[in-house]
Amino acid sequence: KLAEDNDKNVRKAVARNINTPGPVFEKLAKDKDMGVCFNVATNENTPVSVLEKLAKGKKNWQVRSQVAANENTPVSLLEKLANNNNYEEDSAVRGSVAENANTPVSLLEKLADDIKEDVRYTVASNENTPVSLLEKLAEDKSADVRGWVGENKNTPLPLLKKLAEDENVNVRTLVARNKNTPVSVLEKLAKDEDESVRSSVAGNPNF
């Protein structure tokens, strides 16, 4: 009954509850309030059939983005969402696919070539991104992308050393922040001309 409450905040709460039965999610996914649909898309117990319906919605990219981020979303649906490029906001949907822990390497490889840098830097931040792909992204024209490679805990030592010499201060700062950056590299960064880099070194537990 609460799923039919006149107050949208009540319906949102039902949609957010992990114990909500599957059939109720079906009903809530059709709610006129996008906030309710958003919570359905976010819920880890939302049935795949409901997620598939929400992924087809064209009105609200935020809902589709949450479907893409949901770890219950199957790979087949992630692949479809990764091809969303009809609207400017669809880059956020692809970014959520790039962030999903269940996104396969083959799809991460595709998204690493995305025209939008926010999609590429999300791939760079994903802990499942393989070293070969991190090496490619470390050469990206975007400093934000290179920076996320510098902060990724799986970035190998040779790549951290290279990025520690990047011309962009934000890239060096993120390398200095990485808990896996070795002392030898941190010692060099501790002498960096930029205060933010030195501050990050000072806050690194390895230093």
mmCIF file of C-alpha atoms in Angstrom:
data_model
loop_
_atom_site.group_PDB
_atom_site.id
_atom_site.type_symbol
_atom_site.label_atom_id
_atom_site.label_comp_id
_atom_site.label_asym_id
_atom_site.label_seq_id
_atom_site.Cartn_x
_atom_site.Cartn_y
_atom_site.Cartn_z
ATOM 1 C CA LYS A 1 0.000 0.000 0.000
ATOM 2 C CA LEU A 2 2.850 2.374 0.758
ATOM 3 C CA ALA A 3 4.000 1.982 -2.859
ATOM 4 C CA GLU A 4 0.766 3.736 -3.815
ATOM 5 C CA ASP A 5 1.016 6.491 -1.205
ATOM 6 C CA ASN A 6 0.115 9.983 -2.399
ATOM 7 C CA ASP A 7 3.344 11.360 -0.972
ATOM 8 C CA LYS A 8 6.226 10.819 -3.382
ATOM 9 C CA ASN A 9 8.730 10.714 -0.511
ATOM 10 C CA VAL A 10 6.975 7.662 0.889
ATOM 11 C CA ARG A 11 7.131 5.968 -2.515
ATOM 12 C CA LYS A 12 10.801 6.907 -2.787
ATOM 13 C CA ALA A 13 11.458 5.235 0.553
ATOM 14 C CA VAL A 14 9.737 2.054 -0.619
ATOM 15 C CA ALA A 15 11.796 2.100 -3.811
ATOM 16 C CA ARG A 16 14.977 2.467 -1.750
ATOM 17 C CA ASN A 17 14.170 -0.398 0.626
ATOM 18 C CA ILE A 18 16.144 -3.564 -0.221
ATOM 19 C CA ASN A 19 13.332 -5.737 1.146
ATOM 20 C CA THR A 20 10.739 -4.420 -1.274
ATOM 21 C CA PRO A 21 9.210 -7.348 -3.246
ATOM 22 C CA GLY A 22 9.920 -7.673 -6.972
ATOM 23 C CA PRO A 23 6.344 -7.020 -8.144
ATOM 24 C CA VAL A 24 6.316 -3.742 -6.225
ATOM 25 C CA PHE A 25 9.458 -2.634 -8.066
ATOM 26 C CA GLU A 26 7.579 -3.279 -11.305
ATOM 27 C CA LYS A 27 4.904 -0.818 -10.253
ATOM 28 C CA LEU A 28 7.316 1.789 -8.858
ATOM 29 C CA ALA A 29 9.353 1.757 -12.073
ATOM 30 C CA LYS A 30 6.324 3.275 -13.796
ATOM 31 C CA ASP A 31 5.929 6.037 -11.221
ATOM 32 C CA LYS A 32 5.377 9.537 -12.593
ATOM 33 C CA ASP A 33 8.010 10.886 -10.198
ATOM 34 C CA MET A 34 11.534 10.454 -11.564
ATOM 35 C CA GLY A 35 12.936 10.376 -8.030
ATOM 36 C CA VAL A 36 11.031 7.172 -7.364
ATOM 37 C CA CYS A 37 12.320 5.640 -10.605
ATOM 38 C CA PHE A 38 15.824 6.779 -9.670
ATOM 39 C CA ASN A 39 15.657 4.875 -6.382
ATOM 40 C CA VAL A 40 14.353 1.782 -8.128
ATOM 41 C CA ALA A 41 17.307 1.951 -10.520
ATOM 42 C CA THR A 42 19.701 2.291 -7.588
ATOM 43 C CA ASN A 43 18.336 -0.557 -5.473
ATOM 44 C CA GLU A 44 20.612 -3.602 -5.535
ATOM 45 C CA ASN A 45 17.626 -5.948 -5.313
ATOM 46 C CA THR A 46 15.701 -4.530 -8.248
ATOM 47 C CA PRO A 47 14.924 -7.410 -10.642
ATOM 48 C CA VAL A 48 16.828 -7.447 -13.923
ATOM 49 C CA SER A 49 13.555 -7.284 -15.858
ATOM 50 C CA VAL A 50 12.776 -3.957 -14.188
ATOM 51 C CA LEU A 51 16.264 -2.599 -14.792
ATOM 52 C CA GLU A 52 15.886 -3.463 -18.470
ATOM 53 C CA LYS A 53 12.679 -1.433 -18.704
ATOM 54 C CA LEU A 54 14.230 1.546 -16.940
ATOM 55 C CA ALA A 55 17.223 1.398 -19.264
ATOM 56 C CA LYS A 56 14.917 1.991 -22.224
ATOM 57 C CA GLY A 57 13.571 5.229 -20.804
ATOM 58 C CA LYS A 58 14.509 8.301 -22.819
ATOM 59 C CA LYS A 59 13.154 10.982 -20.517
ATOM 60 C CA ASN A 60 15.697 10.867 -17.708
ATOM 61 C CA TRP A 61 19.367 10.116 -18.243
ATOM 62 C CA GLN A 62 19.937 10.056 -14.474
ATOM 63 C CA VAL A 63 17.751 6.986 -14.116
ATOM 64 C CA ARG A 64 19.587 5.210 -16.934
ATOM 65 C CA SER A 65 22.869 6.220 -15.351
ATOM 66 C CA GLN A 66 21.857 4.531 -12.106
ATOM 67 C CA VAL A 67 20.885 1.382 -13.981
ATOM 68 C CA ALA A 68 24.358 1.428 -15.515
ATOM 69 C CA ALA A 69 25.920 1.770 -12.057
ATOM 70 C CA ASN A 70 23.813 -0.957 -10.450
ATOM 71 C CA GLU A 71 25.930 -4.055 -9.800
ATOM 72 C CA ASN A 72 22.856 -6.211 -10.443
ATOM 73 C CA THR A 73 22.741 -5.038 -14.053
ATOM 74 C CA PRO A 74 23.815 -7.878 -16.393
ATOM 75 C CA VAL A 75 26.679 -7.473 -18.840
ATOM 76 C CA SER A 76 24.317 -7.686 -21.802
ATOM 77 C CA LEU A 77 22.493 -4.594 -20.552
ATOM 78 C CA LEU A 78 25.729 -2.794 -19.710
ATOM 79 C CA GLU A 79 26.780 -3.298 -23.324
ATOM 80 C CA LYS A 80 23.587 -1.639 -24.554
ATOM 81 C CA LEU A 81 23.974 1.269 -22.144
ATOM 82 C CA ALA A 82 27.582 1.742 -23.238
ATOM 83 C CA ASN A 83 26.237 2.504 -26.692
ATOM 84 C CA ASN A 84 23.990 5.312 -25.447
ATOM 85 C CA ASN A 85 25.045 8.373 -27.415
ATOM 86 C CA ASN A 86 21.806 9.944 -28.570
ATOM 87 C CA TYR A 87 21.945 12.784 -26.075
ATOM 88 C CA GLU A 88 24.687 14.945 -24.606
ATOM 89 C CA GLU A 89 23.893 13.637 -21.127
ATOM 90 C CA ASP A 90 24.438 10.035 -22.261
ATOM 91 C CA SER A 91 28.130 10.410 -21.502
ATOM 92 C CA ALA A 92 27.139 10.141 -17.824
ATOM 93 C CA VAL A 93 25.420 6.838 -18.595
ATOM 94 C CA ARG A 94 28.536 5.512 -20.314
ATOM 95 C CA GLY A 95 30.594 6.808 -17.408
ATOM 96 C CA SER A 96 28.498 4.762 -14.991
ATOM 97 C CA VAL A 97 29.127 1.681 -17.127
ATOM 98 C CA ALA A 98 32.851 2.446 -16.956
ATOM 99 C CA GLU A 99 32.612 2.650 -13.165
ATOM 100 C CA ASN A 100 30.627 -0.559 -12.656
ATOM 101 C CA ALA A 101 32.715 -3.287 -11.012
ATOM 102 C CA ASN A 102 31.080 -5.899 -13.253
ATOM 103 C CA THR A 103 31.930 -4.235 -16.547
ATOM 104 C CA PRO A 104 34.125 -6.653 -18.541
ATOM 105 C CA VAL A 105 37.544 -5.674 -19.839
ATOM 106 C CA SER A 106 36.324 -5.806 -23.446
ATOM 107 C CA LEU A 107 33.815 -3.060 -22.662
ATOM 108 C CA LEU A 108 36.346 -1.018 -20.693
ATOM 109 C CA GLU A 109 38.617 -1.130 -23.740
ATOM 110 C CA LYS A 110 35.833 0.340 -25.863
ATOM 111 C CA LEU A 111 35.011 3.058 -23.333
ATOM 112 C CA ALA A 112 38.691 3.988 -23.041
ATOM 113 C CA ASP A 113 38.349 5.403 -26.562
ATOM 114 C CA ASP A 114 35.208 7.390 -25.748
ATOM 115 C CA ILE A 115 35.070 10.916 -27.135
ATOM 116 C CA LYS A 116 34.165 12.265 -23.680
ATOM 117 C CA GLU A 117 37.037 12.591 -21.242
ATOM 118 C CA ASP A 118 34.802 12.022 -18.216
ATOM 119 C CA VAL A 119 34.103 8.530 -19.552
ATOM 120 C CA ARG A 120 37.785 7.861 -20.167
ATOM 121 C CA TYR A 121 38.877 9.044 -16.725
ATOM 122 C CA THR A 122 36.257 6.835 -15.127
ATOM 123 C CA VAL A 123 37.812 3.881 -16.944
ATOM 124 C CA ALA A 124 41.171 5.057 -15.617
ATOM 125 C CA SER A 125 39.817 5.029 -12.059
ATOM 126 C CA ASN A 126 38.236 1.574 -12.291
ATOM 127 C CA GLU A 127 40.195 -0.925 -10.196
ATOM 128 C CA ASN A 128 39.408 -3.652 -12.731
ATOM 129 C CA THR A 129 41.051 -1.805 -15.599
ATOM 130 C CA PRO A 130 44.048 -3.895 -16.733
ATOM 131 C CA VAL A 131 47.581 -2.525 -16.757
ATOM 132 C CA SER A 132 47.709 -2.562 -20.560
ATOM 133 C CA LEU A 133 44.772 -0.180 -20.659
ATOM 134 C CA LEU A 134 46.178 2.013 -17.886
ATOM 135 C CA GLU A 135 49.345 2.367 -19.948
ATOM 136 C CA LYS A 136 47.274 3.567 -22.887
ATOM 137 C CA LEU A 137 45.288 6.026 -20.776
ATOM 138 C CA ALA A 138 48.496 7.380 -19.249
ATOM 139 C CA GLU A 139 49.169 8.843 -22.691
ATOM 140 C CA ASP A 140 45.752 10.503 -22.916
ATOM 141 C CA LYS A 141 45.658 14.153 -23.955
ATOM 142 C CA SER A 142 43.474 14.924 -20.955
ATOM 143 C CA ALA A 143 45.298 15.639 -17.700
ATOM 144 C CA ASP A 144 42.240 14.434 -15.781
ATOM 145 C CA VAL A 145 42.510 11.023 -17.420
ATOM 146 C CA ARG A 146 46.237 10.774 -16.750
ATOM 147 C CA GLY A 147 45.632 11.890 -13.176
ATOM 148 C CA TRP A 148 43.175 9.103 -12.484
ATOM 149 C CA VAL A 149 45.724 6.622 -13.819
ATOM 150 C CA GLY A 150 48.181 8.123 -11.349
ATOM 151 C CA GLU A 151 45.778 7.511 -8.473
ATOM 152 C CA ASN A 152 44.679 3.995 -9.487
ATOM 153 C CA LYS A 153 46.008 1.484 -6.959
ATOM 154 C CA ASN A 154 46.825 -0.980 -9.763
ATOM 155 C CA THR A 155 49.049 1.392 -11.717
ATOM 156 C CA PRO A 156 52.512 -0.246 -11.924
ATOM 157 C CA LEU A 157 55.665 1.406 -10.625
ATOM 158 C CA PRO A 158 57.161 2.314 -14.043
ATOM 159 C CA LEU A 159 53.977 4.166 -14.935
ATOM 160 C CA LEU A 160 53.862 5.983 -11.585
ATOM 161 C CA LYS A 161 57.448 7.132 -12.134
ATOM 162 C CA LYS A 162 56.527 8.468 -15.557
ATOM 163 C CA LEU A 163 53.413 10.265 -14.344
ATOM 164 C CA ALA A 164 55.348 11.757 -11.440
ATOM 165 C CA GLU A 165 57.125 13.835 -14.084
ATOM 166 C CA ASP A 166 53.945 14.902 -15.871
ATOM 167 C CA GLU A 167 53.798 18.569 -16.847
ATOM 168 C CA ASN A 168 50.385 18.930 -15.242
ATOM 169 C CA VAL A 169 50.423 19.631 -11.509
ATOM 170 C CA ASN A 170 47.157 17.777 -10.872
ATOM 171 C CA VAL A 171 48.608 14.581 -12.331
ATOM 172 C CA ARG A 172 51.657 14.818 -10.098
ATOM 173 C CA THR A 173 49.422 15.566 -7.108
ATOM 174 C CA LEU A 174 47.410 12.404 -7.647
ATOM 175 C CA VAL A 175 50.546 10.313 -7.993
ATOM 176 C CA ALA A 176 51.777 11.838 -4.732
ATOM 177 C CA ARG A 177 48.466 10.845 -3.123
ATOM 178 C CA ASN A 178 48.605 7.229 -4.329
ATOM 179 C CA LYS A 179 49.315 4.917 -1.378
ATOM 180 C CA ASN A 180 51.240 2.578 -3.668
ATOM 181 C CA THR A 181 53.669 5.229 -4.853
ATOM 182 C CA PRO A 182 57.106 4.129 -3.558
ATOM 183 C CA VAL A 183 59.254 6.240 -1.274
ATOM 184 C CA SER A 184 61.821 6.900 -4.012
ATOM 185 C CA VAL A 185 59.166 8.620 -6.142
ATOM 186 C CA LEU A 186 57.641 10.420 -3.176
ATOM 187 C CA GLU A 187 61.031 11.815 -2.210
ATOM 188 C CA LYS A 188 61.312 13.368 -5.644
ATOM 189 C CA LEU A 189 57.789 14.750 -5.498
ATOM 190 C CA ALA A 190 58.505 16.192 -2.047
ATOM 191 C CA LYS A 191 60.761 18.669 -3.843
ATOM 192 C CA ASP A 192 58.107 19.627 -6.385
ATOM 193 C CA GLU A 193 57.701 23.336 -7.058
ATOM 194 C CA ASP A 194 53.964 23.141 -6.427
ATOM 195 C CA GLU A 195 52.645 23.230 -2.867
ATOM 196 C CA SER A 196 49.713 20.918 -3.566
ATOM 197 C CA VAL A 197 52.067 18.178 -4.710
ATOM 198 C CA ARG A 198 54.248 18.539 -1.624
ATOM 199 C CA SER A 199 51.169 18.561 0.608
ATOM 200 C CA SER A 200 49.962 15.327 -0.938
ATOM 201 C CA VAL A 201 53.342 13.755 -0.311
ATOM 202 C CA ALA A 202 53.182 14.891 3.296
ATOM 203 C CA GLY A 203 49.820 13.200 3.701
ATOM 204 C CA ASN A 204 50.894 9.937 2.068
ATOM 205 C CA PRO A 205 51.283 7.164 4.711
ATOM 206 C CA ASN A 206 54.222 5.720 2.754
ATOM 207 C CA PHE A 207 56.319 8.837 3.293
#
